[in-house]
Amino acid sequence: MALRAILMASVAAMALTGCTDTDFFREVGSEVDEGGFGNATMNNTMLMTGQIEATVALGRRFANEVPTTINFAFNSSQLSDAARATLREQAKWIRQFPEVRFRVYGHTDLVGSEAYNKALGLRRANAAVAFLVGQGIGSARLEAVVSFGKTRPVIQTPGPEERNRRTVTEVVGFVQDNPMVLNGKYAEIIMREYVKSGKREHPTNTTVGTEVDPSQ
C-alpha cells in the first residue's frame, strides 16, 4: 500500500506540472535554457522599473493626441502632402520626449506577392522615418526595420485598398543612455509635460477702493 501511495503521488505531481516520465526523473538543473528565462527576467526588470507601464501609457497618449497613420498611393512609397502634414504633427509630439524610442511599421494592400509587398512596406516605413529625421528627430530613436507587408490589412479585400497602404508610428520604449532616464523614474517622464502645462500664473491681487459714508 505504501508503494502504491508513492506511485499515485508521483502521477498526481506529473499531472499538475505537465511533466513526462522522463522529465520527472531528470536531475534538477539539467534542462537546457532556450532563452525564455532571459526574456522573462528582462520583462520583469522592465515591469519593476516602470518601463512597461510608462511605454504603454505614452503609447496611448501618443495615439490619442496625434494621428499615428499615414497612407500611400498604389505601389508607391512617396509621401503625399497629407502624409507630410501628419508626420509634422508626429514630429512635434516626439520632440517633447527625447527619452522615448519609436517604431514605424510599413504595410501594403493585398495586391502582389508577399516578398514584393514586404519590401514595399519597408520602403514606406523608411520614407516616414527619413521625413521625421528631417524634422529634427534623432535617427537613433526611430526604427523602420519591421515591415508586415500585406499580412495585417485593415480591410480584408484582395483588391487595391488605400487604408491598407500605410505606415503606423508607435512608442516602443526608452533610450537607455539618456541622462534624463535615471533610477527607474519613468513615470516622471509621462507626467513632466502634464505638470508643466498645468502651471498657471497666479492672478495679480488688486485692491478695490471703497468709500465710507461718514454719516453712517
mmCIF file of C-alpha atoms in Angstrom:
data_model
loop_
_atom_site.group_PDB
_atom_site.id
_atom_site.type_symbol
_atom_site.label_atom_id
_atom_site.label_comp_id
_atom_site.label_asym_id
_atom_site.label_seq_id
_atom_site.Cartn_x
_atom_site.Cartn_y
_atom_site.Cartn_z
ATOM 1 C CA MET A 1 0.000 0.000 0.000
ATOM 2 C CA ALA A 2 2.843 2.370 0.820
ATOM 3 C CA LEU A 3 4.440 1.803 -2.617
ATOM 4 C CA ARG A 4 1.069 2.337 -4.313
ATOM 5 C CA ALA A 5 0.601 5.609 -2.431
ATOM 6 C CA ILE A 6 4.025 6.821 -3.554
ATOM 7 C CA LEU A 7 3.288 5.955 -7.196
ATOM 8 C CA MET A 8 -0.094 7.679 -7.064
ATOM 9 C CA ALA A 9 1.517 10.786 -5.584
ATOM 10 C CA SER A 10 4.108 10.745 -8.363
ATOM 11 C CA VAL A 11 1.425 10.511 -11.057
ATOM 12 C CA ALA A 12 -0.505 13.357 -9.439
ATOM 13 C CA ALA A 13 2.613 15.523 -9.333
ATOM 14 C CA MET A 14 3.308 14.898 -13.015
ATOM 15 C CA ALA A 15 -0.287 15.733 -13.907
ATOM 16 C CA LEU A 16 -0.111 19.022 -12.042
ATOM 17 C CA THR A 17 3.197 20.068 -13.548
ATOM 18 C CA GLY A 18 2.640 18.744 -17.052
ATOM 19 C CA CYS A 19 5.873 16.709 -16.880
ATOM 20 C CA THR A 20 6.540 13.491 -18.778
ATOM 21 C CA ASP A 21 8.047 10.374 -17.176
ATOM 22 C CA THR A 22 11.450 11.425 -18.484
ATOM 23 C CA ASP A 23 11.099 14.940 -17.083
ATOM 24 C CA PHE A 24 10.038 13.652 -13.672
ATOM 25 C CA PHE A 25 13.163 11.545 -13.121
ATOM 26 C CA ARG A 26 15.577 14.065 -14.711
ATOM 27 C CA GLU A 27 18.047 15.690 -12.355
ATOM 28 C CA VAL A 28 17.345 19.249 -11.309
ATOM 29 C CA GLY A 29 19.046 21.845 -13.498
ATOM 30 C CA SER A 30 19.531 19.528 -16.457
ATOM 31 C CA GLU A 31 17.033 21.394 -18.672
ATOM 32 C CA VAL A 32 18.523 23.489 -21.436
ATOM 33 C CA ASP A 33 17.743 27.202 -21.282
ATOM 34 C CA GLU A 34 16.379 28.145 -24.703
ATOM 35 C CA GLY A 35 16.339 31.844 -23.925
ATOM 36 C CA GLY A 36 12.899 32.110 -22.389
ATOM 37 C CA PHE A 37 14.236 32.701 -18.905
ATOM 38 C CA GLY A 38 16.272 35.658 -20.048
ATOM 39 C CA ASN A 39 13.256 37.211 -21.724
ATOM 40 C CA ALA A 40 11.174 36.771 -18.608
ATOM 41 C CA THR A 41 13.893 38.353 -16.498
ATOM 42 C CA MET A 42 14.118 41.309 -18.857
ATOM 43 C CA ASN A 43 10.335 41.647 -18.830
ATOM 44 C CA ASN A 44 10.263 41.605 -15.022
ATOM 45 C CA THR A 45 13.037 44.178 -14.835
ATOM 46 C CA MET A 46 11.183 46.492 -17.196
ATOM 47 C CA LEU A 47 7.993 45.978 -15.219
ATOM 48 C CA MET A 48 9.624 46.673 -11.831
ATOM 49 C CA THR A 49 11.343 49.827 -13.098
ATOM 50 C CA GLY A 50 8.123 51.094 -14.622
ATOM 51 C CA GLN A 51 9.309 50.950 -18.231
ATOM 52 C CA ILE A 52 6.482 48.747 -19.498
ATOM 53 C CA GLU A 53 3.774 50.740 -17.769
ATOM 54 C CA ALA A 54 5.278 54.002 -18.957
ATOM 55 C CA THR A 55 5.648 52.728 -22.526
ATOM 56 C CA VAL A 56 2.006 51.663 -22.631
ATOM 57 C CA ALA A 57 0.845 54.946 -21.125
ATOM 58 C CA LEU A 58 2.911 57.019 -23.530
ATOM 59 C CA GLY A 59 1.742 54.888 -26.449
ATOM 60 C CA ARG A 60 -1.883 55.511 -25.552
ATOM 61 C CA ARG A 61 -1.271 59.221 -25.139
ATOM 62 C CA PHE A 62 0.546 59.398 -28.486
ATOM 63 C CA ALA A 63 -2.322 57.591 -30.241
ATOM 64 C CA ASN A 64 -4.903 59.858 -28.590
ATOM 65 C CA GLU A 65 -3.175 63.150 -29.332
ATOM 66 C CA VAL A 66 -1.573 62.595 -32.744
ATOM 67 C CA PRO A 67 -2.596 60.801 -35.957
ATOM 68 C CA THR A 68 -0.360 57.717 -35.992
ATOM 69 C CA THR A 69 -1.117 56.526 -39.545
ATOM 70 C CA ILE A 70 -0.304 57.864 -42.999
ATOM 71 C CA ASN A 71 -1.454 56.386 -46.310
ATOM 72 C CA PHE A 72 0.167 55.892 -49.702
ATOM 73 C CA ALA A 73 -0.815 55.734 -53.350
ATOM 74 C CA PHE A 74 -0.912 52.340 -55.051
ATOM 75 C CA ASN A 75 2.542 50.757 -55.467
ATOM 76 C CA SER A 76 4.230 53.892 -54.104
ATOM 77 C CA SER A 77 6.348 54.931 -51.147
ATOM 78 C CA GLN A 78 6.151 58.649 -51.951
ATOM 79 C CA LEU A 79 4.795 60.870 -49.203
ATOM 80 C CA SER A 80 1.722 62.903 -50.075
ATOM 81 C CA ASP A 81 1.110 66.410 -48.751
ATOM 82 C CA ALA A 82 -1.393 64.958 -46.264
ATOM 83 C CA ALA A 83 1.177 62.390 -45.105
ATOM 84 C CA ARG A 84 3.800 65.100 -44.595
ATOM 85 C CA ALA A 85 1.343 67.161 -42.552
ATOM 86 C CA THR A 86 0.619 64.172 -40.318
ATOM 87 C CA LEU A 87 4.321 63.410 -39.884
ATOM 88 C CA ARG A 88 4.950 67.031 -38.867
ATOM 89 C CA GLU A 89 2.361 66.579 -36.120
ATOM 90 C CA GLN A 90 4.080 63.373 -35.045
ATOM 91 C CA ALA A 91 7.477 65.071 -35.004
ATOM 92 C CA LYS A 92 6.156 67.936 -32.876
ATOM 93 C CA TRP A 93 4.876 65.420 -30.319
ATOM 94 C CA ILE A 94 8.007 63.274 -30.423
ATOM 95 C CA ARG A 95 10.256 66.265 -29.738
ATOM 96 C CA GLN A 96 8.602 66.644 -26.331
ATOM 97 C CA PHE A 97 10.056 63.308 -25.213
ATOM 98 C CA PRO A 98 13.764 62.951 -26.083
ATOM 99 C CA GLU A 99 13.908 59.811 -23.918
ATOM 100 C CA VAL A 100 11.389 57.843 -25.985
ATOM 101 C CA ARG A 101 12.011 55.494 -28.925
ATOM 102 C CA PHE A 102 9.542 54.963 -31.774
ATOM 103 C CA ARG A 103 8.994 52.335 -34.438
ATOM 104 C CA VAL A 104 7.408 52.851 -37.843
ATOM 105 C CA TYR A 105 5.609 49.826 -39.295
ATOM 106 C CA GLY A 106 5.178 49.602 -43.060
ATOM 107 C CA HIS A 107 2.107 47.949 -44.588
ATOM 108 C CA THR A 108 0.662 47.287 -48.056
ATOM 109 C CA ASP A 109 -2.614 46.143 -49.532
ATOM 110 C CA LEU A 110 -3.166 42.559 -50.691
ATOM 111 C CA VAL A 111 -2.188 43.088 -54.329
ATOM 112 C CA GLY A 112 1.125 41.496 -55.342
ATOM 113 C CA SER A 113 3.486 38.878 -53.950
ATOM 114 C CA GLU A 114 4.465 38.618 -50.306
ATOM 115 C CA ALA A 115 8.142 39.344 -50.979
ATOM 116 C CA TYR A 116 7.407 42.416 -53.117
ATOM 117 C CA ASN A 117 4.928 43.809 -50.622
ATOM 118 C CA LYS A 118 7.278 43.287 -47.704
ATOM 119 C CA ALA A 119 9.960 45.303 -49.481
ATOM 120 C CA LEU A 120 7.415 47.975 -50.420
ATOM 121 C CA GLY A 121 6.196 48.206 -46.829
ATOM 122 C CA LEU A 122 9.757 48.686 -45.649
ATOM 123 C CA ARG A 123 10.339 51.445 -48.211
ATOM 124 C CA ARG A 124 7.270 53.211 -46.907
ATOM 125 C CA ALA A 125 8.486 52.921 -43.327
ATOM 126 C CA ASN A 126 11.898 54.239 -44.329
ATOM 127 C CA ALA A 127 10.273 57.176 -46.134
ATOM 128 C CA ALA A 128 8.347 58.111 -42.984
ATOM 129 C CA VAL A 129 11.443 57.778 -40.804
ATOM 130 C CA ALA A 130 13.520 59.909 -43.188
ATOM 131 C CA PHE A 131 10.933 62.670 -43.042
ATOM 132 C CA LEU A 132 10.816 62.562 -39.230
ATOM 133 C CA VAL A 133 14.617 62.766 -39.126
ATOM 134 C CA GLY A 134 14.355 65.823 -41.381
ATOM 135 C CA GLN A 135 12.071 67.344 -38.745
ATOM 136 C CA GLY A 136 14.838 67.164 -36.151
ATOM 137 C CA ILE A 137 14.194 63.733 -34.613
ATOM 138 C CA GLY A 138 17.372 61.747 -33.932
ATOM 139 C CA SER A 139 17.627 58.673 -36.149
ATOM 140 C CA ALA A 140 18.740 56.594 -33.150
ATOM 141 C CA ARG A 141 15.237 56.967 -31.721
ATOM 142 C CA LEU A 142 13.452 55.821 -34.877
ATOM 143 C CA GLU A 143 13.282 52.283 -36.191
ATOM 144 C CA ALA A 144 11.978 51.192 -39.595
ATOM 145 C CA VAL A 145 13.274 47.640 -39.791
ATOM 146 C CA VAL A 146 9.906 45.965 -39.280
ATOM 147 C CA SER A 147 7.609 45.510 -42.254
ATOM 148 C CA PHE A 148 4.408 43.495 -42.078
ATOM 149 C CA GLY A 149 3.954 43.721 -45.823
ATOM 150 C CA LYS A 150 0.378 42.689 -46.576
ATOM 151 C CA THR A 151 -0.079 40.405 -43.563
ATOM 152 C CA ARG A 152 -2.062 42.856 -41.395
ATOM 153 C CA PRO A 153 -4.660 44.574 -43.548
ATOM 154 C CA VAL A 154 -7.142 46.999 -42.066
ATOM 155 C CA ILE A 155 -9.673 45.934 -44.703
ATOM 156 C CA GLN A 156 -9.808 42.312 -45.821
ATOM 157 C CA THR A 157 -10.041 42.698 -49.577
ATOM 158 C CA PRO A 158 -7.874 41.203 -52.363
ATOM 159 C CA GLY A 159 -8.085 44.415 -54.397
ATOM 160 C CA PRO A 160 -6.345 47.745 -54.018
ATOM 161 C CA GLU A 161 -7.255 49.452 -50.728
ATOM 162 C CA GLU A 162 -5.756 52.760 -49.629
ATOM 163 C CA ARG A 163 -6.411 52.161 -45.940
ATOM 164 C CA ASN A 164 -4.139 49.112 -46.084
ATOM 165 C CA ARG A 165 -1.331 51.045 -47.786
ATOM 166 C CA ARG A 166 0.025 52.771 -44.706
ATOM 167 C CA THR A 167 2.683 53.239 -42.084
ATOM 168 C CA VAL A 168 1.913 53.300 -38.367
ATOM 169 C CA THR A 169 4.141 55.031 -35.806
ATOM 170 C CA GLU A 170 4.198 53.607 -32.283
ATOM 171 C CA VAL A 171 6.015 54.104 -28.972
ATOM 172 C CA VAL A 172 8.293 51.129 -28.291
ATOM 173 C CA GLY A 173 10.471 52.059 -25.303
ATOM 174 C CA PHE A 174 13.098 54.360 -23.918
ATOM 175 C CA VAL A 175 16.620 55.442 -24.819
ATOM 176 C CA GLN A 176 18.586 53.688 -22.100
ATOM 177 C CA ASP A 177 21.561 56.056 -22.026
ATOM 178 C CA ASN A 178 19.521 59.250 -21.990
ATOM 179 C CA PRO A 179 20.637 61.315 -18.968
ATOM 180 C CA MET A 180 17.042 62.048 -18.025
ATOM 181 C CA VAL A 181 16.126 58.368 -17.589
ATOM 182 C CA LEU A 182 17.523 57.589 -14.141
ATOM 183 C CA ASN A 183 16.668 55.317 -11.202
ATOM 184 C CA GLY A 184 13.641 53.820 -12.887
ATOM 185 C CA LYS A 185 11.594 57.029 -12.503
ATOM 186 C CA TYR A 186 9.890 56.603 -15.842
ATOM 187 C CA ALA A 187 6.548 57.847 -14.515
ATOM 188 C CA GLU A 188 8.104 61.284 -14.176
ATOM 189 C CA ILE A 189 8.673 61.334 -17.917
ATOM 190 C CA ILE A 190 4.976 60.841 -18.537
ATOM 191 C CA MET A 191 3.941 63.434 -16.002
ATOM 192 C CA ARG A 192 6.504 66.106 -16.852
ATOM 193 C CA GLU A 193 4.614 67.729 -19.710
ATOM 194 C CA TYR A 194 1.292 67.399 -17.918
ATOM 195 C CA VAL A 195 2.679 69.183 -14.862
ATOM 196 C CA LYS A 196 4.304 71.845 -16.996
ATOM 197 C CA SER A 197 1.117 72.506 -18.936
ATOM 198 C CA GLY A 198 -0.890 72.704 -15.711
ATOM 199 C CA LYS A 199 1.158 75.510 -14.185
ATOM 200 C CA ARG A 200 -0.522 78.889 -14.491
ATOM 201 C CA GLU A 201 0.499 82.239 -13.134
ATOM 202 C CA HIS A 202 -1.423 83.297 -10.078
ATOM 203 C CA PRO A 203 -3.641 86.266 -10.886
ATOM 204 C CA THR A 204 -2.359 89.569 -9.529
ATOM 205 C CA ASN A 205 -4.242 90.693 -6.443
ATOM 206 C CA THR A 206 -5.841 94.087 -6.765
ATOM 207 C CA THR A 207 -7.221 96.283 -4.036
ATOM 208 C CA VAL A 208 -10.691 97.543 -4.664
ATOM 209 C CA GLY A 209 -11.141 101.051 -3.204
ATOM 210 C CA THR A 210 -14.226 101.719 -1.100
ATOM 211 C CA GLU A 211 -15.559 104.945 0.278
ATOM 212 C CA VAL A 212 -17.075 105.116 3.764
ATOM 213 C CA ASP A 213 -20.029 107.396 4.289
ATOM 214 C CA PRO A 214 -19.125 109.471 7.435
ATOM 215 C CA SER A 215 -22.758 109.973 8.215
ATOM 216 C CA GLN A 216 -23.257 106.323 8.983
#
